[in-house]
Tab-separated table of C-alpha atoms in Angstrom:
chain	number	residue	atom	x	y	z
A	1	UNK	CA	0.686	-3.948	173.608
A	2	UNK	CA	1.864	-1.239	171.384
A	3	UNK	CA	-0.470	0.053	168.706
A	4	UNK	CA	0.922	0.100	164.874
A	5	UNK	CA	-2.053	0.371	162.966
A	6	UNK	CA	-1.348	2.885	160.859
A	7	UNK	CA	2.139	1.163	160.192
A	8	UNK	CA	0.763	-2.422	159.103
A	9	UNK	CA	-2.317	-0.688	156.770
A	10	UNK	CA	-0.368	-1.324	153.598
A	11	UNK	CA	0.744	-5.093	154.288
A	12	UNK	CA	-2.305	-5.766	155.124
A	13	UNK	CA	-4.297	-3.961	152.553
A	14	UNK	CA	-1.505	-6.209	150.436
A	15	UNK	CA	-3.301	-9.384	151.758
A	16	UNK	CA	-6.427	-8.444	151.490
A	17	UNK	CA	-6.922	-10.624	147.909
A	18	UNK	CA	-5.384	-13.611	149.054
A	19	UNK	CA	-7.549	-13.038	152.341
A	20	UNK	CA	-10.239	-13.310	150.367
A	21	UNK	CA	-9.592	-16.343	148.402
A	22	UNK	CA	-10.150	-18.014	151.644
A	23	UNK	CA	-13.927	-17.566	150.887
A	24	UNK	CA	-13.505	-20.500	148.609
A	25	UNK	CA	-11.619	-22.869	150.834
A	26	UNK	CA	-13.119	-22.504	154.232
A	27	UNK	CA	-16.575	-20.877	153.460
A	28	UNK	CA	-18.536	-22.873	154.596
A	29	UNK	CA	-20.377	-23.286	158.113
A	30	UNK	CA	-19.118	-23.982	161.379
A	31	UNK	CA	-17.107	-27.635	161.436
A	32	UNK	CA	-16.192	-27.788	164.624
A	33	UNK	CA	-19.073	-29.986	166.133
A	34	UNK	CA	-18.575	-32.128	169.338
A	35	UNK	CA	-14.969	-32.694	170.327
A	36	UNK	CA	-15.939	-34.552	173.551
A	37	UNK	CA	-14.691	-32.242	175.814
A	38	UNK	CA	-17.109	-30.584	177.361
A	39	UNK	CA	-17.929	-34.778	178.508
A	40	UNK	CA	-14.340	-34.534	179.731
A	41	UNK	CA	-12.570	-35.935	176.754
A	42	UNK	CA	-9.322	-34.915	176.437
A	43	UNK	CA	-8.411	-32.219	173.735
A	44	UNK	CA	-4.895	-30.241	172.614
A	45	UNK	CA	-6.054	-27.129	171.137
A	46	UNK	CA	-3.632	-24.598	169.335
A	47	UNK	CA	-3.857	-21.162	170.098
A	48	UNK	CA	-1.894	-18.483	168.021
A	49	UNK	CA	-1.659	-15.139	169.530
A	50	UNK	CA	0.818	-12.056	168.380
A	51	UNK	CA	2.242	-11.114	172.237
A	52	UNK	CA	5.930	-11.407	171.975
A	53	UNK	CA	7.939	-9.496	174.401
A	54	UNK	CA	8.287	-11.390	177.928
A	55	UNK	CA	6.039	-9.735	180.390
A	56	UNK	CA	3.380	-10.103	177.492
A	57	UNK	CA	3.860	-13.711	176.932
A	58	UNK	CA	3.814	-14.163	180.502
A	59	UNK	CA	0.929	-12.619	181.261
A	60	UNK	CA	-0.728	-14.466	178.667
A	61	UNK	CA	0.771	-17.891	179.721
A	62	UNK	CA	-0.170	-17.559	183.103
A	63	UNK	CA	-4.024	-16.720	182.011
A	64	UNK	CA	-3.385	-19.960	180.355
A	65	UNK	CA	-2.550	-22.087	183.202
A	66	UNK	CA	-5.208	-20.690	185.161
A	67	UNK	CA	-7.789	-22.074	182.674
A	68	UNK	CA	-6.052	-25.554	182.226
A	69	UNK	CA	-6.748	-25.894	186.265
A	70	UNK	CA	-10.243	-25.307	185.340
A	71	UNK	CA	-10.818	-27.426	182.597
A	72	UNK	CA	-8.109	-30.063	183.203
A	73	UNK	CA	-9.224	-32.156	180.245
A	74	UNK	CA	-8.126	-28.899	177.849
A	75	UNK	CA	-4.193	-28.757	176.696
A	76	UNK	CA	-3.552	-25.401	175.405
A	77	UNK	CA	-0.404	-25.340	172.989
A	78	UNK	CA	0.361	-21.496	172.956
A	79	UNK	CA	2.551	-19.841	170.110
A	80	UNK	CA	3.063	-16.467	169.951
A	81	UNK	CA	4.698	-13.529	168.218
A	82	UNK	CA	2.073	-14.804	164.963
A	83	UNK	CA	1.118	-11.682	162.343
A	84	UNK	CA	-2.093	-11.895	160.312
A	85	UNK	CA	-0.322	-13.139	156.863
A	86	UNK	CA	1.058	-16.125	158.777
A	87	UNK	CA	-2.370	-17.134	160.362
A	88	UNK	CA	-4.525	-16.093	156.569
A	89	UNK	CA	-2.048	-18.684	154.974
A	90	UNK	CA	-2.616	-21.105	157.648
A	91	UNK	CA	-6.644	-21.071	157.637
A	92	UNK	CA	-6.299	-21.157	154.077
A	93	UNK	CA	-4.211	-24.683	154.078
A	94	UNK	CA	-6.359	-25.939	157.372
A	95	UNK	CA	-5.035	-29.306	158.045
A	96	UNK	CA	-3.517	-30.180	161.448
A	97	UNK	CA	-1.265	-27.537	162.231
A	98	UNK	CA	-3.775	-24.997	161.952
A	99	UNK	CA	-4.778	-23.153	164.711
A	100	UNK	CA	-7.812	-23.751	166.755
A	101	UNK	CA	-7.767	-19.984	168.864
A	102	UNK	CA	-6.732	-16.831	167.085
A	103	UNK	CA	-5.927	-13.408	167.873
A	104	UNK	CA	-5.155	-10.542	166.183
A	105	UNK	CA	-4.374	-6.581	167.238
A	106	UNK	CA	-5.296	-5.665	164.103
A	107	UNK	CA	-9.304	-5.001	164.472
A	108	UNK	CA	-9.404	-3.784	160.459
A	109	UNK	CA	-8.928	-7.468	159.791
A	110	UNK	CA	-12.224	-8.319	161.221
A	111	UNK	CA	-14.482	-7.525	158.011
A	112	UNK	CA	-12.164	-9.811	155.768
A	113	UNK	CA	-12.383	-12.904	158.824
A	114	UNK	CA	-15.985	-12.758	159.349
A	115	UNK	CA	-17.221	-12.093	155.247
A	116	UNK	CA	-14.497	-14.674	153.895
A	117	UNK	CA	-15.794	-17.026	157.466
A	118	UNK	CA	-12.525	-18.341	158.352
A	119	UNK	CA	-13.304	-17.298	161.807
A	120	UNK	CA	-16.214	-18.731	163.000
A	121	UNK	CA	-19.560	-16.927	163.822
A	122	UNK	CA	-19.540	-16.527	168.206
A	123	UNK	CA	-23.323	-15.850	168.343
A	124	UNK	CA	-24.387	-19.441	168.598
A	125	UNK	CA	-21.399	-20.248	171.334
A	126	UNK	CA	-22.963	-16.795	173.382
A	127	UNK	CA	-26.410	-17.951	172.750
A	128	UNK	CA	-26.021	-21.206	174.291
A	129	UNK	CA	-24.116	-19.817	177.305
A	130	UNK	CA	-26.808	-17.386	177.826
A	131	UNK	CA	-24.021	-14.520	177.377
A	132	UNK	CA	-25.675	-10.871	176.106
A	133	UNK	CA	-22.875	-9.027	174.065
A	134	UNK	CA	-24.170	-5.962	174.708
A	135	UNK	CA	-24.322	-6.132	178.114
A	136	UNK	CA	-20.467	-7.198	178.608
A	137	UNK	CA	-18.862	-5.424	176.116
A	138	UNK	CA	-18.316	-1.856	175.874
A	139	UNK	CA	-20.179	-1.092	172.951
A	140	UNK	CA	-17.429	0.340	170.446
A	141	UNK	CA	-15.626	-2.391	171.519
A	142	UNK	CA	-18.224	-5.016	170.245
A	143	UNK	CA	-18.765	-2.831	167.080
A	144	UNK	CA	-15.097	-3.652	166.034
A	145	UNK	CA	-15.433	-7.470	166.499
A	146	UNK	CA	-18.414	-8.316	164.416
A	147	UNK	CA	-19.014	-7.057	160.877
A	148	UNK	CA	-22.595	-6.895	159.088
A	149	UNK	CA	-24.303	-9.516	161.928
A	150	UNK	CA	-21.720	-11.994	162.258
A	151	UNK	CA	-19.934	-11.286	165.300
A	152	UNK	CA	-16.672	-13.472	163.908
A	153	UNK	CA	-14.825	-12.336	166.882
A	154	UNK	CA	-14.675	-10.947	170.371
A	155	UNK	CA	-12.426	-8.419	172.117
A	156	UNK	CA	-9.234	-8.792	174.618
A	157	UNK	CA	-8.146	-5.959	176.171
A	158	UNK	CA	-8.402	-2.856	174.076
A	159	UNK	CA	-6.445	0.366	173.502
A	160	UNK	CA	-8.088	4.134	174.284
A	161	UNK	CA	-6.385	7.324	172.635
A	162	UNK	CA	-6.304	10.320	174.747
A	163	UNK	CA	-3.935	14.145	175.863
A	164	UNK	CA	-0.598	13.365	177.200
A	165	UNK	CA	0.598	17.129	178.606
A	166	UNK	CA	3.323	18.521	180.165
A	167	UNK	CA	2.097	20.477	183.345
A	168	UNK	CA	5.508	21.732	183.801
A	169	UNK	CA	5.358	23.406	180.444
A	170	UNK	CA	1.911	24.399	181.328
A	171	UNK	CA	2.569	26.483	184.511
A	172	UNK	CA	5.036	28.379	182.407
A	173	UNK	CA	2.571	29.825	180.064
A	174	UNK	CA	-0.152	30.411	182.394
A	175	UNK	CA	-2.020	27.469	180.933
A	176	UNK	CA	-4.380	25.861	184.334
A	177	UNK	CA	-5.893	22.970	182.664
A	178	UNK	CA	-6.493	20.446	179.769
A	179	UNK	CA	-8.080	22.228	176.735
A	180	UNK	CA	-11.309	20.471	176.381
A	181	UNK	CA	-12.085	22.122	172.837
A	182	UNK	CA	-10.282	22.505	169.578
A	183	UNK	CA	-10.355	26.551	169.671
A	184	UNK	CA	-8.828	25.715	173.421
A	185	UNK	CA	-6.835	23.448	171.784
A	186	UNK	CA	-5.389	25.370	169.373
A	187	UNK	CA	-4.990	28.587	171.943
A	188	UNK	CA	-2.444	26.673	174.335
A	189	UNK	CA	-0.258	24.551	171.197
A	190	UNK	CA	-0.101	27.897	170.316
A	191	UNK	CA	1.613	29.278	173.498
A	192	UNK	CA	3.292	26.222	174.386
A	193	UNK	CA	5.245	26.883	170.889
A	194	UNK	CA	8.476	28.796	171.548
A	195	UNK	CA	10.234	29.411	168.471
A	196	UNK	CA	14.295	28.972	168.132
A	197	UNK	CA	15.420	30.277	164.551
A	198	UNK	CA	13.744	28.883	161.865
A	199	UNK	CA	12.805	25.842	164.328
A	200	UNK	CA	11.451	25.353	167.715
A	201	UNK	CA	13.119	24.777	171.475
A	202	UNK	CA	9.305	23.737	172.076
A	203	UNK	CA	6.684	22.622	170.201
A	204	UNK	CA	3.003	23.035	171.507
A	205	UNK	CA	1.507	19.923	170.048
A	206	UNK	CA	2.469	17.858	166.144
A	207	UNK	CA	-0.356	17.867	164.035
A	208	UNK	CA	0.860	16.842	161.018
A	209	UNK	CA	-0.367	13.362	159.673
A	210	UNK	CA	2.938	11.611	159.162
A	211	UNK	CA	3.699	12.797	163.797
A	212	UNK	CA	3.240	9.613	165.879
A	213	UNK	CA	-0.269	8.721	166.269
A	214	UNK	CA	-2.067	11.897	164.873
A	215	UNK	CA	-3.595	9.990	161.799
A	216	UNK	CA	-6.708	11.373	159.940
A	217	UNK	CA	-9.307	8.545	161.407
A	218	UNK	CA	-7.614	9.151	165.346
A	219	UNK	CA	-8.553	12.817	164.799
A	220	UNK	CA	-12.060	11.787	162.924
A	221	UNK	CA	-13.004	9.559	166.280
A	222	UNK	CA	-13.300	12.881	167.995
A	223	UNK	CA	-15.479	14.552	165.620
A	224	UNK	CA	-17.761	11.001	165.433
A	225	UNK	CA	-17.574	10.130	161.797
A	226	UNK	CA	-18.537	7.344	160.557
A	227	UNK	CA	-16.685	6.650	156.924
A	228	UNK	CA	-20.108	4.281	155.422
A	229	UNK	CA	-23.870	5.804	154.436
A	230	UNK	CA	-26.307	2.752	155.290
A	231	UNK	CA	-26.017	1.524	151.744
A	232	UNK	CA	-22.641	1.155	152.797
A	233	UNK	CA	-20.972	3.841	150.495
A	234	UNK	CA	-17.896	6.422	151.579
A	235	UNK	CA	-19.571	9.536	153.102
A	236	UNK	CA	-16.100	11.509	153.670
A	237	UNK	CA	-17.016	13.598	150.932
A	238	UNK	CA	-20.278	14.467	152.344
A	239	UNK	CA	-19.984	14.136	155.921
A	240	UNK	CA	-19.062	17.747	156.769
A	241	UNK	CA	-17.719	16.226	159.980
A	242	UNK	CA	-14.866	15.198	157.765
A	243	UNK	CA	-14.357	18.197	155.700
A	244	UNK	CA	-14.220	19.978	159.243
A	245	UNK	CA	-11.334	17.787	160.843
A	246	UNK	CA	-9.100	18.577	157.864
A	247	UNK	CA	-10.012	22.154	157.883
A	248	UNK	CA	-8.892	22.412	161.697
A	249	UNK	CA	-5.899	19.930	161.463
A	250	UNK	CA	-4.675	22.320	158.188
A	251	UNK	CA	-5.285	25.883	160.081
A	252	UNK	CA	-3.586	24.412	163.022
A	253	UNK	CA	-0.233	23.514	161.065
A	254	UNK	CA	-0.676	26.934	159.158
A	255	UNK	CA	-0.810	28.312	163.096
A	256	UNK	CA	1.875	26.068	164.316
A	257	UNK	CA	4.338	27.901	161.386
A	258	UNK	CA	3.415	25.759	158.427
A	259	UNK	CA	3.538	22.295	156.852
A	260	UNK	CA	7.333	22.463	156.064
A	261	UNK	CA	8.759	23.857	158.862
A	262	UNK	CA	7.013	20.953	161.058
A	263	UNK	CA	7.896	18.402	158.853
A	264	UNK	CA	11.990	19.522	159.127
A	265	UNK	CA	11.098	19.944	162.821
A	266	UNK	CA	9.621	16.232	163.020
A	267	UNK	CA	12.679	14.737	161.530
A	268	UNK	CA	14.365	15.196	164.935
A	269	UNK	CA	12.379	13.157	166.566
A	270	UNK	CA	13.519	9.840	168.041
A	271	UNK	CA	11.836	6.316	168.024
A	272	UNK	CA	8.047	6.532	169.282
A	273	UNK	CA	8.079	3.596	171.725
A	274	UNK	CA	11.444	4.764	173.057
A	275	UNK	CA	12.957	6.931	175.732
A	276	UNK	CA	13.549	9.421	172.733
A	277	UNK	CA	9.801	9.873	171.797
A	278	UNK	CA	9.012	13.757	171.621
A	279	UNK	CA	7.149	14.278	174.512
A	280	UNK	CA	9.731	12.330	176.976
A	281	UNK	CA	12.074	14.643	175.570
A	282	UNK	CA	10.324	18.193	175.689
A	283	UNK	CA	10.160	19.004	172.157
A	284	UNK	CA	6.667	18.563	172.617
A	285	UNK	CA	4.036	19.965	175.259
A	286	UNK	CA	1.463	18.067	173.988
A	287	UNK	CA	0.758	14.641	172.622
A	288	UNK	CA	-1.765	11.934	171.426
A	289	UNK	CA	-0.949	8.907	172.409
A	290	UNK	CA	-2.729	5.525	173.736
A	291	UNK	CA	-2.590	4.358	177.415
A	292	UNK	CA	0.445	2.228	176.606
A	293	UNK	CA	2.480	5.373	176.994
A	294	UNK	CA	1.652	5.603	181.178
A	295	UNK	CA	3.731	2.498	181.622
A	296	UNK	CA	6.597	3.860	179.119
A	297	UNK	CA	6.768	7.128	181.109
A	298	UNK	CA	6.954	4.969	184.366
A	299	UNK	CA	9.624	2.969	182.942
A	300	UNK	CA	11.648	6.071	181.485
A	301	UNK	CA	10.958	9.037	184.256
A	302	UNK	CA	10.846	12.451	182.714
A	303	UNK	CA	11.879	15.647	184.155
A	304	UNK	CA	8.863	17.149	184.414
A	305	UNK	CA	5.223	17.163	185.636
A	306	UNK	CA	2.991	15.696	183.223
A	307	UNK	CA	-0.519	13.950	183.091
A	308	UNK	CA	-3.543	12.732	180.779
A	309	UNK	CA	-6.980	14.054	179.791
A	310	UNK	CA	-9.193	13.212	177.357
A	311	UNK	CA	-8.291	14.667	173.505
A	312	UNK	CA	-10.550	17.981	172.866
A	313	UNK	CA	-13.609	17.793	170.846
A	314	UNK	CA	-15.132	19.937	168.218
A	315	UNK	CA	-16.556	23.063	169.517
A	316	UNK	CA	-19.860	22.585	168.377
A	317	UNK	CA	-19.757	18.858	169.909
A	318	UNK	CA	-18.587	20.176	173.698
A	319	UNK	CA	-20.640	18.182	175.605
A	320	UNK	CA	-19.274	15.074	173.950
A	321	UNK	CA	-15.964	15.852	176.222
A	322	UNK	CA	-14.138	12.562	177.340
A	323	UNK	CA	-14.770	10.545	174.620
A	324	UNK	CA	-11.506	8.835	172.054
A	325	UNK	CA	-10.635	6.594	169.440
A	326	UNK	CA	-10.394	3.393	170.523
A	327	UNK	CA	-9.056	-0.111	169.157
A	328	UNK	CA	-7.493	-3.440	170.265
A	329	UNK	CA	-7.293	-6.742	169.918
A	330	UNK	CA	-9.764	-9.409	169.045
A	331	UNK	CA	-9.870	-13.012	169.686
A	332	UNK	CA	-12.003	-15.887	167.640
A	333	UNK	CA	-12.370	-19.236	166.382
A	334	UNK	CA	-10.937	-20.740	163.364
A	335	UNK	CA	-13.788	-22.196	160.783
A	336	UNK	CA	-11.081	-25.334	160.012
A	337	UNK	CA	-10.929	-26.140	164.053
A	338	UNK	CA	-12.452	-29.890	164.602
A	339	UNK	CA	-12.064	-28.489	168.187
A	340	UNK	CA	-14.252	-25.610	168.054
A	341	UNK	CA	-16.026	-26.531	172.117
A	342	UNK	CA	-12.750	-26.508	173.252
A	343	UNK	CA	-11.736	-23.380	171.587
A	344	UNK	CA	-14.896	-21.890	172.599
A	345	UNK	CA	-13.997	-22.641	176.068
A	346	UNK	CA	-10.596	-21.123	175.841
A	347	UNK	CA	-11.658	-17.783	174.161
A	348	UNK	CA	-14.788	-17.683	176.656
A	349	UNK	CA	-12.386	-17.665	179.374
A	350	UNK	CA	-9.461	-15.016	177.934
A	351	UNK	CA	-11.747	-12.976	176.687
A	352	UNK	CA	-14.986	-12.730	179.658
A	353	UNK	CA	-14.002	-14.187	182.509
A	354	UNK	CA	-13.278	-10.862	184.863
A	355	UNK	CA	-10.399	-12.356	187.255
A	356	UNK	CA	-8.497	-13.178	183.718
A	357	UNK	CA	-9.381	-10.290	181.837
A	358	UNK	CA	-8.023	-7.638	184.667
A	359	UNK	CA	-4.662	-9.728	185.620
A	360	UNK	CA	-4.269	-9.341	181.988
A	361	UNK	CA	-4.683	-5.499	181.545
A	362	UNK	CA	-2.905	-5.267	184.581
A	363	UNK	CA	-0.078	-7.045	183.320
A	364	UNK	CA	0.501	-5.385	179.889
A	365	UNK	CA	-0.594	-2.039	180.776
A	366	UNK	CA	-3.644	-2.517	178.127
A	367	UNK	CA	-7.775	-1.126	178.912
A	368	UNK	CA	-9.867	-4.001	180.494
A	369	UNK	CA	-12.614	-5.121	177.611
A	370	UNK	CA	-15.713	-6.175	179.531
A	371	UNK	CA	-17.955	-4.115	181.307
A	372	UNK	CA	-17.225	-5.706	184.455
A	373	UNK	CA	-13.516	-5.439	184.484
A	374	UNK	CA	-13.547	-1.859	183.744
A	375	UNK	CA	-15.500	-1.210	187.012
A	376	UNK	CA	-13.483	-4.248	189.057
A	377	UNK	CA	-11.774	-2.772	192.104
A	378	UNK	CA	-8.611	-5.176	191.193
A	379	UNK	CA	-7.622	-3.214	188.144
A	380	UNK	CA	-4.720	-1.473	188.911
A	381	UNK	CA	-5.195	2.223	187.877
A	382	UNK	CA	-3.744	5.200	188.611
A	383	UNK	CA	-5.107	8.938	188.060
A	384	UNK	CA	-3.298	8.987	184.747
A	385	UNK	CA	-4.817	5.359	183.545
A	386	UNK	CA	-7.902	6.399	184.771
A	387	UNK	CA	-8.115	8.743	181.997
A	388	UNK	CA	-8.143	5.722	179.570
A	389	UNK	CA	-10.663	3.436	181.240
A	390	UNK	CA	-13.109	6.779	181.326
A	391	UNK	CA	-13.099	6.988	178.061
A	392	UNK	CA	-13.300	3.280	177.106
A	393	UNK	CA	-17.142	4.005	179.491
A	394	UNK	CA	-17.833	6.954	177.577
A	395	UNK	CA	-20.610	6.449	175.307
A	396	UNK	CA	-19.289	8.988	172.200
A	397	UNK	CA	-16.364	7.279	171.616
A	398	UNK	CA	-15.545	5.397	168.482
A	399	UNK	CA	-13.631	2.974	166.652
A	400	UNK	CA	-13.569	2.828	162.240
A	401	UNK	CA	-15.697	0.583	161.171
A	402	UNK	CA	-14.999	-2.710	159.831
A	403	UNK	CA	-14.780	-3.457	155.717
A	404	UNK	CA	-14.893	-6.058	153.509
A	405	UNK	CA	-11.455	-5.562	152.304
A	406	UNK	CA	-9.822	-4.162	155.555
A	407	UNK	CA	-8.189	-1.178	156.507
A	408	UNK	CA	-7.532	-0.150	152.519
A	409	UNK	CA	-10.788	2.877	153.315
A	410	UNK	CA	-8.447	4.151	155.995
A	411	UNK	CA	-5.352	4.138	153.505
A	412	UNK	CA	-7.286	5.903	150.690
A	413	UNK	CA	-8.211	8.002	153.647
A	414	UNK	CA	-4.414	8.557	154.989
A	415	UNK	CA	-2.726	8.991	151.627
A	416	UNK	CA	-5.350	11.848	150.668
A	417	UNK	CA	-4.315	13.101	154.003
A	418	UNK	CA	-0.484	13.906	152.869
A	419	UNK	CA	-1.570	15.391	149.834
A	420	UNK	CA	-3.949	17.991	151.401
A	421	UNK	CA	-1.902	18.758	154.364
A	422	UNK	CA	0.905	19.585	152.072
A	423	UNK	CA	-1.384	21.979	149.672
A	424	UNK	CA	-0.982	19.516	147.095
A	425	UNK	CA	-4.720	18.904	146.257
A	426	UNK	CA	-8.189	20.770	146.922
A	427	UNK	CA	-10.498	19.900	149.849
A	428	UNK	CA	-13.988	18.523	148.389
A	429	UNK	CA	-12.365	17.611	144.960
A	430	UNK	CA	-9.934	15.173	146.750
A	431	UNK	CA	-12.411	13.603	149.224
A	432	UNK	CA	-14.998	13.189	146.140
A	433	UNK	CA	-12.266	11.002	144.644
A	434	UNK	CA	-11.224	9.435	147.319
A	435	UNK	CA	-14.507	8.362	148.308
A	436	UNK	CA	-15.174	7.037	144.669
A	437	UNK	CA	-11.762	5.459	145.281
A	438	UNK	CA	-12.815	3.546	148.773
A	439	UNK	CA	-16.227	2.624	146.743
A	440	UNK	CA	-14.660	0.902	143.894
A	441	UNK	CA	-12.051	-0.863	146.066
A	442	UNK	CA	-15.010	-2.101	148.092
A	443	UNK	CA	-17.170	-3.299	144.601
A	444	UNK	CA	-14.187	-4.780	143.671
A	445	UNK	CA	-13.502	-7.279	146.825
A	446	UNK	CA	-17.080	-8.247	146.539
């Protein structure tokens, strides 16, 4: 699965009004009731799911047979390569060719599902089952499937940001090891950086907010922030966590030679889920990236040494060391299914079951999502994974939280970003009024 979060904020920020209408169509409780088939009744359920290239939909398939041999009385009609606006418009309609199962990788979605309930509430499903959240999902994950108590959906598989670095590069300037803090950090981008005119043969690391990856909440899930006070306003502006990650990521371009010289420098780069992203090529030592990127440097060998650590942390937050961002995707229950014990079945199975959950992060290269499957001895994982699943146990890291109106925080967030990065606006004046910003955005989807 390859991450594009960042990428999809504005379309979906764009459906966040009609996602809302839904509130008025399908708000209401559960309607699922008894379908029959957990008395062996026989039930076609539709299950929608955003997986399109063929290892992917294989993977997923073959999960799929595995739990029609266990509940051969459940038909599962698969359909894939589905975005978010297609299923909103279809929960919207309801009617028969709705979808019973749903996923999504787009976990900023899951404020607008659960407050406008077009997915349904899990809790009662768990309940009866006897199944404790807390105690099989890693708890980040779990905080980015539920939003204010209704826990609308549940994870499958998830995705853990971490330090891709070239050891070759490393040995030649004397660097020994992974920086674990910023000031470390900042010390070896620094003499990883070799300079060639008014560009660079090498590039220690690409902070800059538009490089692949290095967005303003990635860097923030190092530093712990958390966006919302508990009357659910923005605290950027007076979190100094937040004020501090800007600071850093703005000295460290000003060390790195400056906003436009990196940006000129960037525009070289080739396509980031391609043989031509930066740090398969060399013009960069250093990288963030997800654990997606271990199978795309198996697939496309480099030539050199490289490996994975955990992103560094704050200096004054050391002993948080091995934590990261994480996301991923989320699976749940339409509030239009009439099929809702046979969906529950179906997401039960994809999403807790061990056996399916590893053969699946085995098979697309993706972090296991239960508890269990991160510690199973059949997950395939190699010294460089290994970094990944670490930090998917480590108890600092963290995810953005959910909103009523998606991801549009994060792009208030992002587009405040360029502007400061580019010395366009001043630090506290432009997080007050972005946070004012994310609050009236918020008062207004309410």
């Amino acid at each position: 699965m390859r991450r594009t979060t960042l990428r999809t904020l504005a379309a979906l920020t764009a459906c966040a009004t009609a996602a809302l209408f839904v509130t008025a169509c399908t708000g209401q409780s559960s309607s699922g009731g008894d379908d029959g088939s957990a008395a062996g009744k026989d039930v076609t359920i539709t299950f929608w799911h955003g997986w399109s290239q063929e290892h992917e939909v294989r993977a997923i398939n073959d999960n799929i047979a595995a739990f029609e041999k266990l509940h051969p009385n459940i038909r599962v009609k698969s359909v894939g390569n589905i975005a978010d606006d297609k299923v909103e418009q279809a929960l919207r309609v309801g009617g028969r060719d709705a979808p019973d199962v749903i996923s999504s990788f787009t976990t900023d979605q899951v404020g607008k599902f659960c407050s406008a309930k077009v997915w349904t509430d899990l809790a009662p499903f768990l309940q009866k089952d006897g199944i404790d959240p807390a105690k099989t999902f890693p708890a980040t994950m779990l905080e980015y499937s539920r939003f204010q108590g209704n826990q609308c959906a549940l994870p499958l598989l998830g995705d853990a940001y971490g330090l891709y670095y070239n050891k070759t590069a490393f040995a030649a300037a004397g660097i020994t090891s992974p920086p674990k803090t910023f000031s470390e950090f900042e010390d070896a981008a620094a003499k990883l950086t070799i300079a060639e005119g008014d560009s660079y043969k090498q590039l220690g690391f690409m902070p800059n907010f538009h490089g692949y990856e290095t967005s303003a909440t990635h860097y923030l899930g190092q530093y712990g922030a958390t966006y919302f006070d508990a009357n659910g306003k923005s605290n950027i502006a007076t979190d100094p966590k937040v004020a501090a990650m800007f600071t850093w990521q703005k000295n460290l371009i000003d060390k790195l030679g400056g906003f436009d010289k990196l940006e000129r420098y960037r525009t070289t780069f080739g396509d980031e889920f391609s043989a031509k992203n930066p740090f398969h090529t060399g013009q960069v030592a250093m990288s963030y990236d997800g654990e997606w990127r271990t199978a795309s440097l198996a697939e496309n060998p480099v030539d050199f040494d490289w490996a994975t650590a955990p992103f560094p942390v704050p200096d004054d937050q050391a002993h948080t060391y091995g934590r990261g961002y994480q996301t991923g995707t989320i699976i749940g229950i339409a509030n239009t299914s009439q099929k809702q014990s046979a969906a529950w079945e179906l997401v039960k199975y994809l999403a807790i079951n061990t056996d399916a959950v590893v053969s699946f992060a085995n098979a697309i290269h993706n972090v296991p999502s239960t508890n269990e499957a991160l510690n199973s001895p059949e997950l395939t994982a190699d010294p460089n994974f290994r970094t990944f699943i670490d930090i998917a146990k480590n108890p600092h890291s963290s995810t953005t939280p959910s909103s009523i109106n998606g991801g549009a925080y994060q792009l208030s967030l992002r587009n405040f970003g360029y502007q400061y990065e580019a010395g366009k606006v001043d630090l506290q004046a432009g997080l007050a009024a972005t946070a004012r910003e994310i609050d009236e955005a918020i008062e207004q989807a309410k």
